[in-house]
Short mmCIF file of C-alpha atoms and ligand atoms in Angstrom, two decimals:
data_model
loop_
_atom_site.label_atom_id
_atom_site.label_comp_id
_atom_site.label_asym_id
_atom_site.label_seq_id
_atom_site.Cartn_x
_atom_site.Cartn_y
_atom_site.Cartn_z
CA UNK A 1 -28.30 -1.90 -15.08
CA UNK A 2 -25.97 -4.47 -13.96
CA UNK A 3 -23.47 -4.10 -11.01
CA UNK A 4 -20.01 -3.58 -11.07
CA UNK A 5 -17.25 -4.74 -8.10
CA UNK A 6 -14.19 -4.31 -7.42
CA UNK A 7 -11.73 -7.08 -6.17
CA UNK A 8 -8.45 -6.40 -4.60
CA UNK A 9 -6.14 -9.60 -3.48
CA UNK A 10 -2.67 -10.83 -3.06
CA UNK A 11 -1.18 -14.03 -2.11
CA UNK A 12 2.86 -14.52 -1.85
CA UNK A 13 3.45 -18.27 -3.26
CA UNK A 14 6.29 -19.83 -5.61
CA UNK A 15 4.99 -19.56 -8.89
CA UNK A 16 7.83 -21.44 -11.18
CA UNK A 17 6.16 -20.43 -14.41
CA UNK A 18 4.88 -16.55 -14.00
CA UNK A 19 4.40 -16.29 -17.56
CA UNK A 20 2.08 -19.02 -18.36
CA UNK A 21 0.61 -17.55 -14.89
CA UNK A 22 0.37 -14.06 -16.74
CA UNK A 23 -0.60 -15.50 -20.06
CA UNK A 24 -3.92 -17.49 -18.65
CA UNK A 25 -4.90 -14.70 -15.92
CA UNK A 26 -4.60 -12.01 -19.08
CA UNK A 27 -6.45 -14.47 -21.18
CA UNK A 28 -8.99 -15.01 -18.51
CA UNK A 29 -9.66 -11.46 -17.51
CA UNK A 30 -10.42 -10.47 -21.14
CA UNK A 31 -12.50 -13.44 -21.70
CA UNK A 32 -14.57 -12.01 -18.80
CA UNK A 33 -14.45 -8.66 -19.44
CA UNK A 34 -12.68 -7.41 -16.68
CA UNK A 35 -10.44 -4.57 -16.76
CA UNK A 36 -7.61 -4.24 -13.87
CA UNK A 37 -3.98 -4.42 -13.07
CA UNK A 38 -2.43 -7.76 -12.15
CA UNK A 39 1.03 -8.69 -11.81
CA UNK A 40 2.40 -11.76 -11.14
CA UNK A 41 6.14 -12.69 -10.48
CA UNK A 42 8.32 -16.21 -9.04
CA UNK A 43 6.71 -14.96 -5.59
CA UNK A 44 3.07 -14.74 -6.39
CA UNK A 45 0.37 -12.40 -7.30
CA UNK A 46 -0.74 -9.46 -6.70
CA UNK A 47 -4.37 -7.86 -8.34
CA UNK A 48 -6.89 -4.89 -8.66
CA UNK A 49 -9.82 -6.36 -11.03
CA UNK A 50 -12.85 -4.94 -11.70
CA UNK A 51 -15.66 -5.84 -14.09
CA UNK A 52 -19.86 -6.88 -14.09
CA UNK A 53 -19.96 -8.41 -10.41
CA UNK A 54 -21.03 -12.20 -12.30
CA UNK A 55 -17.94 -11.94 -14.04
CA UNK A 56 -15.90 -10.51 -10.95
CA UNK A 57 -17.04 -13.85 -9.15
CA UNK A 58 -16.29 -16.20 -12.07
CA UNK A 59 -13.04 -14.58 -11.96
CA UNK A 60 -12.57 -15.29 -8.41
CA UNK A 61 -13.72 -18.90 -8.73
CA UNK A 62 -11.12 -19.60 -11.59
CA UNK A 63 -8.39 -17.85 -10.03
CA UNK A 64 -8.72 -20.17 -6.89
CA UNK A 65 -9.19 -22.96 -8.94
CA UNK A 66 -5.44 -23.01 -9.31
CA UNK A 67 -3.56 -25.03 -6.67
CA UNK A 68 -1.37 -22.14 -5.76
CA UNK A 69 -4.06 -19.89 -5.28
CA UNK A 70 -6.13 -22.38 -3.55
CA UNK A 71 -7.79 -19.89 -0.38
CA UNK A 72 -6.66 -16.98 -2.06
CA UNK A 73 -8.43 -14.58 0.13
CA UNK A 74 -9.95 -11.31 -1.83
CA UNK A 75 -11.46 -7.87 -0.79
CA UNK A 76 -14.70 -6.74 -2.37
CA UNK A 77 -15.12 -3.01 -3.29
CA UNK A 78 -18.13 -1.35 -4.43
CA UNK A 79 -15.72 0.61 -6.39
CA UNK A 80 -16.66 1.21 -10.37
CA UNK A 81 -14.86 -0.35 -12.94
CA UNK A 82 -14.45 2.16 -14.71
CA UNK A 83 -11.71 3.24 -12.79
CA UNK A 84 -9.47 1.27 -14.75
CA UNK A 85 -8.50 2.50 -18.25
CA UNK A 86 -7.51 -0.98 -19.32
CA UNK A 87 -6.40 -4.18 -18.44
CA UNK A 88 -2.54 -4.91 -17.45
CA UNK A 89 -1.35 -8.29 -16.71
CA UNK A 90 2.28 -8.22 -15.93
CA UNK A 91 5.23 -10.31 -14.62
CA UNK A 92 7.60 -8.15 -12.72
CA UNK A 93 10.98 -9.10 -10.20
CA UNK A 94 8.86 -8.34 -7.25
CA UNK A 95 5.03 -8.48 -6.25
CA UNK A 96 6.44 -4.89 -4.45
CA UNK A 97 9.20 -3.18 -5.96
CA UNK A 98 11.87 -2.87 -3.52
CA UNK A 99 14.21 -3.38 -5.69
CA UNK A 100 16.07 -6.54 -4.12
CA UNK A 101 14.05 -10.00 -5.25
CA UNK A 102 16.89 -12.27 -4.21
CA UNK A 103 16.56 -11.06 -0.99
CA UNK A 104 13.08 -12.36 -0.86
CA UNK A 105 11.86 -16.41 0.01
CA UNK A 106 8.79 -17.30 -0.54
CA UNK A 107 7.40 -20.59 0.46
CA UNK A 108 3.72 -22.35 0.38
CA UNK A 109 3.04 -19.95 3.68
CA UNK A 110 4.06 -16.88 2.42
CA UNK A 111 7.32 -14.67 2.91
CA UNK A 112 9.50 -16.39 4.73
CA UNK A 113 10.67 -15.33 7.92
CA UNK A 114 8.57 -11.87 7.98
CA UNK A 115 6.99 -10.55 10.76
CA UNK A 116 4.10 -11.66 12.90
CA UNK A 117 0.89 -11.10 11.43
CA UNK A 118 -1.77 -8.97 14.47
CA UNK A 119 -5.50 -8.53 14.22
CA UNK A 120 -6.42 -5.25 14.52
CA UNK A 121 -7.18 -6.32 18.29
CA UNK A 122 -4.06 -8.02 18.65
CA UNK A 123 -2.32 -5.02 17.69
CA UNK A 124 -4.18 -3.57 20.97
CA UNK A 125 -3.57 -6.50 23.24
CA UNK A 126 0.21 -6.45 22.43
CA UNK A 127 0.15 -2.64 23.74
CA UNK A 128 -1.73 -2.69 26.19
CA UNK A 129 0.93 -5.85 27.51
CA UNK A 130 3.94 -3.78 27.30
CA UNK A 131 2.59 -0.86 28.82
CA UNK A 132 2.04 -3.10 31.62
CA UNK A 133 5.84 -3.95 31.72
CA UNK A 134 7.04 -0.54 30.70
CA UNK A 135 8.22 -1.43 27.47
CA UNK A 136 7.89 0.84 24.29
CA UNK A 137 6.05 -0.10 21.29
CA UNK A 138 6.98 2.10 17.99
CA UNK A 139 4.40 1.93 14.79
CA UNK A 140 6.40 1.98 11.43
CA UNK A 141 5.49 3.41 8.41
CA UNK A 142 5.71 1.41 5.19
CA UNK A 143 4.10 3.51 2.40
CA UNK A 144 5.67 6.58 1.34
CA UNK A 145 6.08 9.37 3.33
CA UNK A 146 3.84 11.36 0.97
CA UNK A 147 0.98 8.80 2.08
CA UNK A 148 1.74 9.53 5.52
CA UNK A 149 1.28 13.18 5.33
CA UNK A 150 -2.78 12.84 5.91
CA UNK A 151 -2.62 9.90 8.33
CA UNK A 152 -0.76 7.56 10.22
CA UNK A 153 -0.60 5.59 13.33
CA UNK A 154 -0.12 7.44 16.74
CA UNK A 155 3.80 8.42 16.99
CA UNK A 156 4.36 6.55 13.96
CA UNK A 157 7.95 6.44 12.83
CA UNK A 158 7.62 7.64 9.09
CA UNK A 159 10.62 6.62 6.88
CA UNK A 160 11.48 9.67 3.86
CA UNK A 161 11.00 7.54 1.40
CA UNK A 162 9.80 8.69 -2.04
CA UNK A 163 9.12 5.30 -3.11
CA UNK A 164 9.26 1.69 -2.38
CA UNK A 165 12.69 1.12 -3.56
CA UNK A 166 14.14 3.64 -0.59
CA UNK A 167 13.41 1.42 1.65
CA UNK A 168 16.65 -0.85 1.99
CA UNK A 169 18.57 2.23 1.81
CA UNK A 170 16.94 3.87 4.44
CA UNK A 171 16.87 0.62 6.96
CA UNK A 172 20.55 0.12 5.87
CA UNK A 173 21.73 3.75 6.87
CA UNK A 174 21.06 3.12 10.57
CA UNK A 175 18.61 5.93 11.48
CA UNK A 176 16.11 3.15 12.78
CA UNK A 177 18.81 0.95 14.91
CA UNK A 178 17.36 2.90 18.18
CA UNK A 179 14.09 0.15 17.22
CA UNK A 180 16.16 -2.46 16.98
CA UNK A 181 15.79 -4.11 20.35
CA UNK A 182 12.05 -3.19 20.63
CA UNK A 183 8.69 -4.16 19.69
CA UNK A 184 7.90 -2.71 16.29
CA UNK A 185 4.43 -2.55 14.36
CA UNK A 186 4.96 -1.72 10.75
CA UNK A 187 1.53 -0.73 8.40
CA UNK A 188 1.03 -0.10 5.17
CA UNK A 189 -2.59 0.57 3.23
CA UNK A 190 -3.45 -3.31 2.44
CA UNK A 191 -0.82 -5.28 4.08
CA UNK A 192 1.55 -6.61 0.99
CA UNK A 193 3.73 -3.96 1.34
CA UNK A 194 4.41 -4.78 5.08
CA UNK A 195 4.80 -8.90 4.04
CA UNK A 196 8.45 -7.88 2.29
CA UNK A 197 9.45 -4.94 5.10
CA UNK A 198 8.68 -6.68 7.90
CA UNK A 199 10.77 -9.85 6.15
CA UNK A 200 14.22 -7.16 4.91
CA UNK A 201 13.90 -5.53 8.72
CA UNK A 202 14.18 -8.99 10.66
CA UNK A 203 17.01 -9.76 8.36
CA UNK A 204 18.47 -6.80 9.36
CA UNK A 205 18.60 -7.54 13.00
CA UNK A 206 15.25 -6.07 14.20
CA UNK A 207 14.31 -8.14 16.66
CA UNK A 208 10.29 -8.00 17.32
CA UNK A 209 8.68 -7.04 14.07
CA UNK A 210 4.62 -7.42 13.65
CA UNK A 211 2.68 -6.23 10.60
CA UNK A 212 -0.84 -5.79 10.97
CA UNK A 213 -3.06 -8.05 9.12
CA UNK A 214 -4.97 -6.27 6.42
CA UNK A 215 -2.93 -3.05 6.73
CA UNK A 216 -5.11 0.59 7.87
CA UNK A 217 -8.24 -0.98 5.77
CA UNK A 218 -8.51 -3.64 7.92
CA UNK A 219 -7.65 -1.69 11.54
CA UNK A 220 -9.92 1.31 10.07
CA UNK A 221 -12.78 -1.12 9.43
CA UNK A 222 -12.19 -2.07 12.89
CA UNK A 223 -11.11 0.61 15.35
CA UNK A 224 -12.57 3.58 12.55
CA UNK A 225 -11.04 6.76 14.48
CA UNK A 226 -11.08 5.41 17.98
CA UNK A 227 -7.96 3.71 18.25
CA UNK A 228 -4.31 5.07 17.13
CA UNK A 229 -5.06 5.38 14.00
CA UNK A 230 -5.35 9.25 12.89
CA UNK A 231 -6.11 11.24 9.84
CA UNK A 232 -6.99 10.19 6.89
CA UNK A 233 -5.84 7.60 4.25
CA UNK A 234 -4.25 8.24 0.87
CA UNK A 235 -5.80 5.51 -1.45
CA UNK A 236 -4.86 4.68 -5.54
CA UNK A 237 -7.72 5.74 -7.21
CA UNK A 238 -9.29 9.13 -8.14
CA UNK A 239 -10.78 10.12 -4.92
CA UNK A 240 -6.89 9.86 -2.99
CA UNK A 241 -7.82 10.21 0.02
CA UNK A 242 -11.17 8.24 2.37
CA UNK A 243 -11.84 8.35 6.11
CA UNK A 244 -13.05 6.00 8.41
CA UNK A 245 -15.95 7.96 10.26
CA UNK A 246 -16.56 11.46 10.59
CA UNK A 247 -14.38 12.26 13.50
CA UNK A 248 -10.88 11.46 11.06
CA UNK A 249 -8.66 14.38 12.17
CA UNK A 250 -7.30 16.11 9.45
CA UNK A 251 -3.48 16.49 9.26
CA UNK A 252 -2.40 17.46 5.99
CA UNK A 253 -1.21 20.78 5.29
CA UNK A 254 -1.34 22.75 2.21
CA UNK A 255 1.61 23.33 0.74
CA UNK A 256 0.59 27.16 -0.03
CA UNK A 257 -1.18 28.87 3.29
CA UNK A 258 -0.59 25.67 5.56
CA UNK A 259 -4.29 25.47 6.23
CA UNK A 260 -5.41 22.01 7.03
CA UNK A 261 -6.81 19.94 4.04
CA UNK A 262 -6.45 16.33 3.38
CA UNK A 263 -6.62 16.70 -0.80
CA UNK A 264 -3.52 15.85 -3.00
CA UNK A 265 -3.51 17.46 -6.37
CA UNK A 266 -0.63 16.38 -9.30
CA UNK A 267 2.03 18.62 -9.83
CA UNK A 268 1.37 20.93 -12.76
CA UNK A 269 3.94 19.10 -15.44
CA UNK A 270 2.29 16.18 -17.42
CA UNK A 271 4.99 14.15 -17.04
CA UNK A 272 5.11 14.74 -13.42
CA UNK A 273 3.44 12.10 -10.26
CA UNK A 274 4.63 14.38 -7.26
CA UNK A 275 0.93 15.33 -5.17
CA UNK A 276 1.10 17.71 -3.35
CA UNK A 277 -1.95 19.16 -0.88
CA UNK A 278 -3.83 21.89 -1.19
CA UNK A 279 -6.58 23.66 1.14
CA UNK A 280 -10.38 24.47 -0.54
CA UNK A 281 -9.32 28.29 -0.19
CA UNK A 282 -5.96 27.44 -2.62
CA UNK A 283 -7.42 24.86 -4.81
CA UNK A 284 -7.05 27.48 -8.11
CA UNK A 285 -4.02 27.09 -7.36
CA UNK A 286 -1.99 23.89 -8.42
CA UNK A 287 -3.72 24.12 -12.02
CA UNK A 288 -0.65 26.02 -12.55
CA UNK A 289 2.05 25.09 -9.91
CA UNK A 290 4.73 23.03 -10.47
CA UNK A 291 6.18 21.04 -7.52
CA UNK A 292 9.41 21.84 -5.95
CA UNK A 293 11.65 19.36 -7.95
CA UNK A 294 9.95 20.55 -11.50
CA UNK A 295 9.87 24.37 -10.56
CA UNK A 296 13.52 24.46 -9.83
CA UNK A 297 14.13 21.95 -13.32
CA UNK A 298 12.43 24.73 -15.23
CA UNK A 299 14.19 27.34 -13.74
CA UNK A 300 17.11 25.86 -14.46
CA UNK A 301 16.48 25.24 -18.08
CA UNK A 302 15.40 28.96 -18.13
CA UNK A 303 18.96 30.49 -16.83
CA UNK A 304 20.31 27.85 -19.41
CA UNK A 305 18.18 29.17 -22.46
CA UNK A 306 19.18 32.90 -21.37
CA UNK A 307 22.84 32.17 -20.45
ZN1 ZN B 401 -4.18 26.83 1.42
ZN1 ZN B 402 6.57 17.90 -10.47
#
């Protein structure tokens, strides 16, 4: 039986032509088998591609072969790829969807002018420094805040944000000025989502913004559960959620008896994406519970039918 991998990469870089981009990465990913989602805009790439690992690497090799992606640096997963229904190559705005691409430069380096990238050391070296001097140091959230409700960083600031695109909103209504003036370390899952943040905060006047390299993967890989990360971390594939080491604290509640549990089940409408988390004693339950925002919809349409 052969092997299957998973690779997961992006790389921010001025791509004039995203189409022909799309067009050859589509044509080269069915050519090879591989099943995925990529999508590519004027400020790079951005891909989940799985397939046979010979054909994984072939992809890899080809990929790079293309100046811009020259050193396009990728992260294997033993991950089957069969996780992917099908194959979507796309060209999209944004790499990100935050909903403002012409606030967003890209140049042969990446993002321009977004924040400093830490090691996962770095990241403890930086503390550790202004402890020394008495100055605070405030981790940010980037994901959603639904992500956040099974992990985070220690103290984290976590933005209410349903989705990417909240983002500017929320920066823009001032609730975050208090961080202005201070050392801030935002974090999101892989890192990409923290290359555009960290890039809309300093143009918004905060002053000291890092992002750390690699996002939670990268620290967990590092620090597992014996640094400031805590909990657990919500991931895009079936198993939504995957700890670090066995001593992950878990910090979800469930929604029903507020036990602790760290497993997200979909709302009960089809058409639905909300998660919401359940504990093992309430699991029967979300078969047939709707989230908030559909249960009050449908009880809406109800008084409607009978009015
Ligand atoms: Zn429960
Ligand atoms: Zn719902």
């Amino acid at each position: 039986m052969s092997q299957s991998r998973i690779v997961l990469y992006y790389k921010f870089v001025p791509l004039p032509d995203p189409e022909a981009v799309m067009l050859w990465q589509r044509t080269l990913c069915r050519e090879l088998g591989l099943k995925g989602r990529i999508i590519v805009s004027e400020h790079g790439i951005n891909g989940t591609v799985g397939g046979e690992i010979g054909a994984v690497k072939q992809y890899v090799k080809q990929t790079r072969a293309y100046r811009p992606f020259h050193g396009l640096e990728v992260k294997w997963s033993e991950g089957e790829a069969d996780q992917f229904p099908r194959l979507s190559v796309k060209v999209r705005p944004e790499l990100v969807s935050f909903g403002v691409p012409d606030q967003i430069q890209v140049d042969e380096n990446g993002v321009v002018g977004g924040g400093e990238h830490l090691t996962p050391e770095e990241v403890h070296e930086l503390i550790d420094a202004k402890k020394r001097r008495g100055a605070p140091v405030t981790f940010f959230d980037g994901r959603n805040a639904m992500e956040a409700q099974i992990g985070r960083f220690a103290g984290a600031v976590v933005p209410q944000v349903d989705s990417t695109r909240e983002f500017v909103t929320e920066l823009d209504s001032g609730k975050y000025d208090h961080l202005k003036d201070q050392a801030v370390i935002t974090y999101c899952t892989g890192g990409i989502r923290c290359e555009v943040l960290t890039a809309l905060m300093k143009d918004r006047g905060f002053a000291e913004v890092y992002q750390i390299d690699g996002g939670i993967v990268r620290y967990g890989e590092t620090y597992q559960d014996a640094g400031y990360w805590e909990g657990e971390l919500y991931v895009f594939d079936g198993r939504m959620n995957t700890r670090f080491s066995d001593q992950a604290k878990t910090l979800g509640e469930c929604v029903h008896c507020g036990g602790p549990t760290s497993q997200f089940f979909n709302c009960a409408d089809p058409g639905c994406t909300t998660l919401q988390l359940f504990c093992a004693n309430c699991e029967h339950i979300p078969e047939s519970t709707r989230c908030a925002v559909c249960a009050a919809a449908a009880s809406r349409a109800l008084e409607q039918g009978s009015a």
